[in-house]
CSV table of C-alpha atoms in Angstrom, one decimal:
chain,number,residue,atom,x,y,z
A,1,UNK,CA,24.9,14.7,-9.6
A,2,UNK,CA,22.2,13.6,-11.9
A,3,UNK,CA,19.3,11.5,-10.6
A,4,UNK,CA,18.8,8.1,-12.1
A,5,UNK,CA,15.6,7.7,-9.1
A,6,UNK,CA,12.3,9.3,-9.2
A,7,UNK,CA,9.9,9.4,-6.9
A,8,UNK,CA,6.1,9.7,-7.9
A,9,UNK,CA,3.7,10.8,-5.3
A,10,UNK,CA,4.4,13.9,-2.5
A,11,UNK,CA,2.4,11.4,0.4
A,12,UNK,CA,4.0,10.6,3.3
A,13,UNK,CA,5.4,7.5,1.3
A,14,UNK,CA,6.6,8.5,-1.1
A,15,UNK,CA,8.8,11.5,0.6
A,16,UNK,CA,9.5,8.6,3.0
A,17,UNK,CA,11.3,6.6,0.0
A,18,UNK,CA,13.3,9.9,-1.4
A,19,UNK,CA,14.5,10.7,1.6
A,20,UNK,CA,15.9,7.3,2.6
A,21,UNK,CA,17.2,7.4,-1.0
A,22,UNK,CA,19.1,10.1,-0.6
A,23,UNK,CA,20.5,9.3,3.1
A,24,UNK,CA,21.6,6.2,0.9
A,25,UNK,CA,23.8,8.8,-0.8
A,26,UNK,CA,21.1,8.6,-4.0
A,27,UNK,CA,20.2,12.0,-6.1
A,28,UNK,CA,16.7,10.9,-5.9
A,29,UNK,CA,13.7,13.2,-7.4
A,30,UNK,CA,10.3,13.9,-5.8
A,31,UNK,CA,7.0,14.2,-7.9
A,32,UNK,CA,4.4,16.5,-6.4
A,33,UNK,CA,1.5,16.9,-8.6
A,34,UNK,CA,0.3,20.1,-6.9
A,35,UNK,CA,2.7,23.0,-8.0
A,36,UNK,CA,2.3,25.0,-4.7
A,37,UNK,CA,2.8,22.1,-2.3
A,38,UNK,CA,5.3,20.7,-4.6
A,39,UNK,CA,7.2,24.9,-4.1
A,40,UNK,CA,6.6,24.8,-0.5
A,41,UNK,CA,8.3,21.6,0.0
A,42,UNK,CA,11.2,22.5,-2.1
A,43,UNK,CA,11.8,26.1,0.4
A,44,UNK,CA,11.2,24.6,3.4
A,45,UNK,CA,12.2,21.0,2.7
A,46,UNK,CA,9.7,19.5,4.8
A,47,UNK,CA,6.2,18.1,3.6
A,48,UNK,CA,4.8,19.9,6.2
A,49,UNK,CA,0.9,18.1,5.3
A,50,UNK,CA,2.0,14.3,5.4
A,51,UNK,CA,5.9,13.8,6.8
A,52,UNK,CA,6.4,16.4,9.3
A,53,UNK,CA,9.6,16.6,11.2
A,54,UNK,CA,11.5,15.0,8.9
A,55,UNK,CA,14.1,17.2,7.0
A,56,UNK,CA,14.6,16.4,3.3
A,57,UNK,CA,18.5,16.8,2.0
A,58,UNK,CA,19.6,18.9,-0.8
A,59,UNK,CA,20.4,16.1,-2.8
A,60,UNK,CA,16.6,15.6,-3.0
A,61,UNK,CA,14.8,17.8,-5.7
A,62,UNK,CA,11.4,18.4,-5.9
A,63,UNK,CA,9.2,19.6,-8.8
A,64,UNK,CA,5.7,19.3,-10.0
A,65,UNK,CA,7.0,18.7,-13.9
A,66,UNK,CA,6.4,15.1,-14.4
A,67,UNK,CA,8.8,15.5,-17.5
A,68,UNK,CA,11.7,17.3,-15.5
A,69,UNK,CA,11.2,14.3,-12.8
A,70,UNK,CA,11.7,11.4,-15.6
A,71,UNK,CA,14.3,12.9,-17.2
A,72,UNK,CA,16.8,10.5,-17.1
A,73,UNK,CA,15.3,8.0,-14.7
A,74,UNK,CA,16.5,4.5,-14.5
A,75,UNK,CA,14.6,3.3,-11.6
A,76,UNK,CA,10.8,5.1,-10.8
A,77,UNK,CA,9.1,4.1,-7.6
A,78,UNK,CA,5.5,4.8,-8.0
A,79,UNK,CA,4.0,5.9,-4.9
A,80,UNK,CA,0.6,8.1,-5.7
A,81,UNK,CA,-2.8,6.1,-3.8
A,82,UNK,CA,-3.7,3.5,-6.3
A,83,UNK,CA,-6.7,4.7,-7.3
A,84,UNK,CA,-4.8,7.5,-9.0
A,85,UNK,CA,-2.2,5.5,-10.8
A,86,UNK,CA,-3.4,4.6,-13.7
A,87,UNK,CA,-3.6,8.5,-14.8
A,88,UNK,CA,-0.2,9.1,-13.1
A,89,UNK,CA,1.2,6.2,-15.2
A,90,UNK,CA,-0.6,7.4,-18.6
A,91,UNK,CA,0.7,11.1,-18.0
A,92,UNK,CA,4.4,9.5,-17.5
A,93,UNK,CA,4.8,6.8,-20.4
A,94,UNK,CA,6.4,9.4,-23.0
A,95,UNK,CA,8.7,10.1,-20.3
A,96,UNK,CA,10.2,6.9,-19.6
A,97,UNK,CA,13.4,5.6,-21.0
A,98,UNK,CA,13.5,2.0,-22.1
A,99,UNK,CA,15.5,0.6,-19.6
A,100,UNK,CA,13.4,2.3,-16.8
A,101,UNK,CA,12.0,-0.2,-13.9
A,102,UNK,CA,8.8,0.9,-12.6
A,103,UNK,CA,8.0,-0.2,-9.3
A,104,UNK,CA,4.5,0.5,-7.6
A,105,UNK,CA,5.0,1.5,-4.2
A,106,UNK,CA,1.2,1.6,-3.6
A,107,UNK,CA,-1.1,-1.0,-2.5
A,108,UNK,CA,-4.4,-1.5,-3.4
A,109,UNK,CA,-7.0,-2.8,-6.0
A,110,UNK,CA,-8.4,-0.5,-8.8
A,111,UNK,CA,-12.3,-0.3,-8.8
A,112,UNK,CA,-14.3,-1.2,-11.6
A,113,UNK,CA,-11.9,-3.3,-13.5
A,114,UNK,CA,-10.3,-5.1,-10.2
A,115,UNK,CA,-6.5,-5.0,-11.6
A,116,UNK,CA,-3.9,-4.9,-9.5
A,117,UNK,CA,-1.2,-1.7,-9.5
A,118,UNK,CA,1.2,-4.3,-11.4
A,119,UNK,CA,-1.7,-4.6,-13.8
A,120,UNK,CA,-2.5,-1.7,-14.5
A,121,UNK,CA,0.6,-0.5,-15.0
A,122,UNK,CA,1.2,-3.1,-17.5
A,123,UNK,CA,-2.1,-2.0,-19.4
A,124,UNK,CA,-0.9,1.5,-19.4
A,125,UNK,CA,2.6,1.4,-20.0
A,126,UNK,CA,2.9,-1.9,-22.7
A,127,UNK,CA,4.3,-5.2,-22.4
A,128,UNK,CA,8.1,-4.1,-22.8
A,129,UNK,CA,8.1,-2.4,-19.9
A,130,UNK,CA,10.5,-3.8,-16.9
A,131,UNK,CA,8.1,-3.7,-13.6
A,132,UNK,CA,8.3,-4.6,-10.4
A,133,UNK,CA,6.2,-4.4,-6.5
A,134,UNK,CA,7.6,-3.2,-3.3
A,135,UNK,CA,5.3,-4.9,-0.6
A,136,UNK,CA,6.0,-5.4,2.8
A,137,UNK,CA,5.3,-3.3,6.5
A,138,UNK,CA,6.8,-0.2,5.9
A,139,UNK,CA,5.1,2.7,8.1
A,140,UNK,CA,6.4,6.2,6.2
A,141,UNK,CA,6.9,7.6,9.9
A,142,UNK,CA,9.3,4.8,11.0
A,143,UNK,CA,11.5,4.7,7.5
A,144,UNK,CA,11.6,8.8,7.8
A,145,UNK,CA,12.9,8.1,11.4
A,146,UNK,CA,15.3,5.3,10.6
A,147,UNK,CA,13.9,2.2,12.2
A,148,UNK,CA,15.1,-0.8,10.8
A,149,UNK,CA,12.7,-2.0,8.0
A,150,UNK,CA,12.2,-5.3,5.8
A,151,UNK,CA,10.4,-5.0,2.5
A,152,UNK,CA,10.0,-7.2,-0.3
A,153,UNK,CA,10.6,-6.4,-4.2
A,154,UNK,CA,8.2,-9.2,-6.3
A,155,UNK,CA,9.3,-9.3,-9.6
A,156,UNK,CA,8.8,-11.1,-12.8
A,157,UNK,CA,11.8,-9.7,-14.5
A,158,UNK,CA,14.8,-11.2,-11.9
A,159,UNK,CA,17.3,-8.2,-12.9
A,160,UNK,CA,15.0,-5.3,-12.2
A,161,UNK,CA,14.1,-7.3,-8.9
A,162,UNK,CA,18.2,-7.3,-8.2
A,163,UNK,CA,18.5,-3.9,-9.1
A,164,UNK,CA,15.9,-2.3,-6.8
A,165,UNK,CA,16.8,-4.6,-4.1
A,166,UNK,CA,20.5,-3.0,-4.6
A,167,UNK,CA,19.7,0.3,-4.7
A,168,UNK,CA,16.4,0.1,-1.7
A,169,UNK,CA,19.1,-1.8,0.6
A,170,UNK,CA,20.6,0.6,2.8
A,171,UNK,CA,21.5,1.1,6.6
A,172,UNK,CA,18.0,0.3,8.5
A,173,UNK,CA,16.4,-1.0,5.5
A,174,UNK,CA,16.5,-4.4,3.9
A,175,UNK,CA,14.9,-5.9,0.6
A,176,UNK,CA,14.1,-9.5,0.0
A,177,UNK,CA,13.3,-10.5,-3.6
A,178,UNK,CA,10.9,-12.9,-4.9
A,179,UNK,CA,8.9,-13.3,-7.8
A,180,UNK,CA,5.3,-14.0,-6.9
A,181,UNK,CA,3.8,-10.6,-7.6
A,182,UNK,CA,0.2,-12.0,-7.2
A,183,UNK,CA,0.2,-12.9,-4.1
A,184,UNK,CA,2.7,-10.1,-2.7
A,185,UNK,CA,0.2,-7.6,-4.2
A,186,UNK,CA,-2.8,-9.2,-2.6
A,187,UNK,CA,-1.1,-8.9,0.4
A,188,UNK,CA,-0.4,-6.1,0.4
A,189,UNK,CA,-4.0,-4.7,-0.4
A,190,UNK,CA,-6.3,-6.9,1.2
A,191,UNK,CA,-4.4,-6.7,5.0
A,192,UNK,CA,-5.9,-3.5,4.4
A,193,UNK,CA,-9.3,-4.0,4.6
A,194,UNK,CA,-8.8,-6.5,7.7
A,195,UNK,CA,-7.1,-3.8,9.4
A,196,UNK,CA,-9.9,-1.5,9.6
A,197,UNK,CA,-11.3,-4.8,11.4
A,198,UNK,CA,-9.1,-4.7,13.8
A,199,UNK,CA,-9.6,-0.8,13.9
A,200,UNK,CA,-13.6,-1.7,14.7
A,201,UNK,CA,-12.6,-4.6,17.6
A,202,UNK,CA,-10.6,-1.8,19.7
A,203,UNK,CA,-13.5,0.8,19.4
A,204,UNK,CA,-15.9,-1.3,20.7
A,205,UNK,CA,-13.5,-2.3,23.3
A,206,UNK,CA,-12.5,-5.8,22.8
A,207,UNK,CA,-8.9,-7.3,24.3
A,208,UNK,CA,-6.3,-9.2,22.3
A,209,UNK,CA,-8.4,-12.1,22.1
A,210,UNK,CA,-10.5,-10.5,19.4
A,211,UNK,CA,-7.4,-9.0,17.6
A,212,UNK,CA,-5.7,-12.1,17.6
A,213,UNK,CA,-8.2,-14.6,15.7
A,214,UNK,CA,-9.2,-11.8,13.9
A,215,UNK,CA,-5.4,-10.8,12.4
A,216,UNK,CA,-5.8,-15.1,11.9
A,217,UNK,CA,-8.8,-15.8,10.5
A,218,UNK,CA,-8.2,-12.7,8.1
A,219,UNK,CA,-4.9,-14.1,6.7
A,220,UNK,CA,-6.6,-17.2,5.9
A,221,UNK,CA,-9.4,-15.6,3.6
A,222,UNK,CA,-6.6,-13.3,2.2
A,223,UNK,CA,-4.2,-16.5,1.2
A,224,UNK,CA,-7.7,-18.4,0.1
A,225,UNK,CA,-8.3,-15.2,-2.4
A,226,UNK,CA,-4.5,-14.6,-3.4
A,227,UNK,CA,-4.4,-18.9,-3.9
A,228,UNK,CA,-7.5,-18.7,-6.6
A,229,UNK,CA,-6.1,-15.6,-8.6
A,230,UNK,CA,-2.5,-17.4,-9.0
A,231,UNK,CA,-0.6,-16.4,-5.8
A,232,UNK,CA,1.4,-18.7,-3.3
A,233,UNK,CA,0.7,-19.5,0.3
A,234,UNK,CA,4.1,-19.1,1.5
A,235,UNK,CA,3.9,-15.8,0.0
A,236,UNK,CA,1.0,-14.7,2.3
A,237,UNK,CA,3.3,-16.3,5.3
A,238,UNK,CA,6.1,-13.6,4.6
A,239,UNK,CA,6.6,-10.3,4.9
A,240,UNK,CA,4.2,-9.0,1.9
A,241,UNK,CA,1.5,-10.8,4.0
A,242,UNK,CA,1.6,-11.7,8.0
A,243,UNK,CA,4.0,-9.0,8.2
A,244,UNK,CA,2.1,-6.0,6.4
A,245,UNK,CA,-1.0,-7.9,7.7
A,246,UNK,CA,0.5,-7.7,11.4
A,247,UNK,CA,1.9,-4.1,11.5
A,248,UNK,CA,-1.6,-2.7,9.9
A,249,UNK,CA,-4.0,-4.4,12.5
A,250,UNK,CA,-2.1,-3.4,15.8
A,251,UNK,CA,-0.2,-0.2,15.1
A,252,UNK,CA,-2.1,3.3,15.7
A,253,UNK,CA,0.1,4.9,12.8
A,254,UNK,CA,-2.1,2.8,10.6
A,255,UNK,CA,-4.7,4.8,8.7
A,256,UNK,CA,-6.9,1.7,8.2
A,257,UNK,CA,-7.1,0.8,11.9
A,258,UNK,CA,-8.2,4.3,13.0
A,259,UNK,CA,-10.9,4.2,10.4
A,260,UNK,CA,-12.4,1.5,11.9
A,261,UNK,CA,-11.3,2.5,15.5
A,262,UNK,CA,-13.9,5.1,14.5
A,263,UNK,CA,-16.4,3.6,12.9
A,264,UNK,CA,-16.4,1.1,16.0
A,265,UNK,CA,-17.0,4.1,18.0
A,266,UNK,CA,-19.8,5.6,16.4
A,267,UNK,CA,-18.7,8.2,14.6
A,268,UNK,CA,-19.3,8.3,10.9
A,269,UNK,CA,-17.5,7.6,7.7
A,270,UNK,CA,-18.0,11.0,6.7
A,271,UNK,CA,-16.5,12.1,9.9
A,272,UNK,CA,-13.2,10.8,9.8
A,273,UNK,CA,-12.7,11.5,6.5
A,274,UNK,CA,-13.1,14.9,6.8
A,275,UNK,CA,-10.8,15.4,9.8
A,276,UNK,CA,-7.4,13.8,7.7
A,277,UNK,CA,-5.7,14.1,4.6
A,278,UNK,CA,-4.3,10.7,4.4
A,279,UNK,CA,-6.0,8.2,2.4
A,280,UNK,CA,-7.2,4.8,3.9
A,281,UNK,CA,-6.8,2.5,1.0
A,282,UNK,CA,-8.7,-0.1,2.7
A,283,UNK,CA,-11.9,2.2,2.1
A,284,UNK,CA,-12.1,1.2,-1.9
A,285,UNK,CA,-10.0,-1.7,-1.7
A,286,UNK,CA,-13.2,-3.4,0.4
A,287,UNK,CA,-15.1,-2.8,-2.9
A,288,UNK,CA,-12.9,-4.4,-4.9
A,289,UNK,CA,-12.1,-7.4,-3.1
A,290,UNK,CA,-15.8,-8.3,-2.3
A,291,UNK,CA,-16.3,-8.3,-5.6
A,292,UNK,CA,-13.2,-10.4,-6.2
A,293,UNK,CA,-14.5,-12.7,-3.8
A,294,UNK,CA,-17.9,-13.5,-5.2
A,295,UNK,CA,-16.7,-13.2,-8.5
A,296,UNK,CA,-14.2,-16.6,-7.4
A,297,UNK,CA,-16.6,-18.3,-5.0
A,298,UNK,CA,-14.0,-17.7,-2.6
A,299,UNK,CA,-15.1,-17.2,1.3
A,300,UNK,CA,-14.0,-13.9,2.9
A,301,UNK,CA,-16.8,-13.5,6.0
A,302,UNK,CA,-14.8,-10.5,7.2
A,303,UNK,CA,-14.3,-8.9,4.2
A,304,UNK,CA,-18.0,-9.6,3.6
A,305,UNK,CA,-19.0,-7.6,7.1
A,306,UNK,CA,-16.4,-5.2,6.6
A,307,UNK,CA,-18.3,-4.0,3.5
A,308,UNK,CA,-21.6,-4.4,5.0
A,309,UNK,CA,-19.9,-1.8,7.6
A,310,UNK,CA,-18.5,0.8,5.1
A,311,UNK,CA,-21.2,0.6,2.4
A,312,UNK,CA,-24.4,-0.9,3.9
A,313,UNK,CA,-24.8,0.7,7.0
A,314,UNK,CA,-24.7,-2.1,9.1
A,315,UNK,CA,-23.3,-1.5,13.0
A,316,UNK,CA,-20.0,-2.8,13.8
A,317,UNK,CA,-21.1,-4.6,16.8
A,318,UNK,CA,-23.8,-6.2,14.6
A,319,UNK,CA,-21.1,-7.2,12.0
A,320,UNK,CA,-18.8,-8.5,14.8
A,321,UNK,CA,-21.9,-11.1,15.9
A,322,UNK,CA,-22.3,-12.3,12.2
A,323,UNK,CA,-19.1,-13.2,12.3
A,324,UNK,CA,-19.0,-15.1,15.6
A,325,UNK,CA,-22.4,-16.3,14.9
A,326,UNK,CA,-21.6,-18.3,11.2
A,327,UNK,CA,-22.0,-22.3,10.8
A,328,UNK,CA,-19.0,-23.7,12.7
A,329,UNK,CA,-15.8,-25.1,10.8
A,330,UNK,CA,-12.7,-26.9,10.3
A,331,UNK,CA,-9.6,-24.3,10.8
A,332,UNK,CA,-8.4,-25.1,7.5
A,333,UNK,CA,-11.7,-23.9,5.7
């Protein structure tokens, strides 16, 4: 059978979303950009480095030709870190068909020009092209081992968001439209950074207290920045925001918590990096949304210390006492 779904990005995501494809009975296609992990996946049909133990079908093929993977795509989930996509996206344009939907499975905020993936992608691609987000907490692990999942497709374009919610919905997952992409990006990203937070409270050995008013006091800033760039509030409530916000701060499968875990240990940034290949996104996305947030005037303390920690050298417990040690305040502020 011909496959009208692509997959962009061999990460632990993106093999995730090909193999639930094809479990949905989908001919789906897998994009590896590196030829000899992209040929050791296709023989042993496993991604050995980022989704072990999970067994990918026949009916998913996998190939480092970007061209061989478009041809004939209607629907292409983007799934490479975002700081790669917009070279990922620029190599694919004379590839796509014009009724392609592109949806960016990755969450984060490009350095330097502080676009979104959606963004980006529209910069790159041009105006007439269909996109779409898929936000929402989604651990690669637990959609590889078929745990029942809610996501959310944010759309502009109310037929692409129909279509991918069609063809995403399948046995343990369910997709929920809506069309605040603003705000369901910015959820997405931003619960990053607070998660490695959360990651510094348990290495220095604080209870659920801690966790609790910061998970809080973290979705507040997040829904005070996504409010000033044009997103909703009762986006931030949903699933592209307390829900990826929730599974990220308390889950160890989360990349971001264990960098802080770290970090709130003592070891150094260096350190961690070195011993995994995953990619925290909440690493550069801290960048980015500090700038965001002076550039709006918009208060984000713990995006502020959280910055300070990963690009300042300040201690975590030192950051933790700034926090508790600001001018007191009305909740709602």
């Amino acid at each position: 059978m011909a496959a009208e779904l692509t997959v962009l990005g061999g990460g632990a995501w993106g093999t995730a979303l090909a193999l639930h494809a094809a479990r949905a009975g989908r001919p789906a296609r897998l994009w590896v950009h590196d030829p000899q992990r992209a040929a050791a996946i296709a023989a042993r049909r496993v991604n050995e480095t980022y989704l072990p133990g999970h067994t990918l079908p026949a009916s998913v093929e996998v190939t480092s030709e970007l061209g061989r993977a478009l041809e004939g795509a209607r629907e292409i989930l983007v799934a490479v870190p975002s700081h790669h996509g917009r070279p990922v996206l620029a190599a694919a344009r004379p590839h796509l068909g014009s009724e392609a939907v592109v949806c960016l499975a990755s969450k984060g905020i490009e350095n330097g020009t502080l676009l979104r993936p959606s963004q980006v992608a529209g910069a790159v691609l041009g105006k007439g092209t269909r996109l779409a987000v898929l936000c929402g907490p989604s651990f690669a692990q637990e959609v590889a081992a078929g745990h029942p999942t809610a996501v959310v497709v944010a759309s502009d374009d109310a037929g692409a968001a129909d279509r991918l919610q069609q063809g995403l919905s399948w046995g343990p997952l369910r997709a929920y439209t809506n069309d605040d992409v603003t705000g369901s990006e910015l959820g997405g990203a931003l619960k990053n950074v607070i998660a490695v937070g959360a990651g510094v409270v348990d290495g220095l050995g604080y209870g659920a207290n801690t966790q609790a008013a910061l998970i809080t006091r973290g979705l507040a800033e997040i829904s005070r920045l996504a409010e000033a760039m044009g997103g909703r509030r009762e986006t931030l409530a949903g699933l592209a925001g307390l829900g990826d916000l929730v599974l990220t701060c308390t889950s160890g499968l989360s990349r971001n918590r264990r960098l802080g875990s770290a970090l709130g240990r003592g070891e150094t940034l260096a350190s961690f990096q070195a011993a995994t290949p995953h990619v925290a996104e909440g690493l550069r996305t801290t960048l980015s949304a500090h700038m965001l947030a002076g550039r709006l005037g918009v208060a984000m303390p713990i995006t502020a210390q959280i910055h300070a920690l990963l690009y300042e050298g300040k201690p975590a417990a030192e950051a933790i006492h700034e926090l508790l040690g600001r001018r007191l305040t009305r909740e709602g502020v």
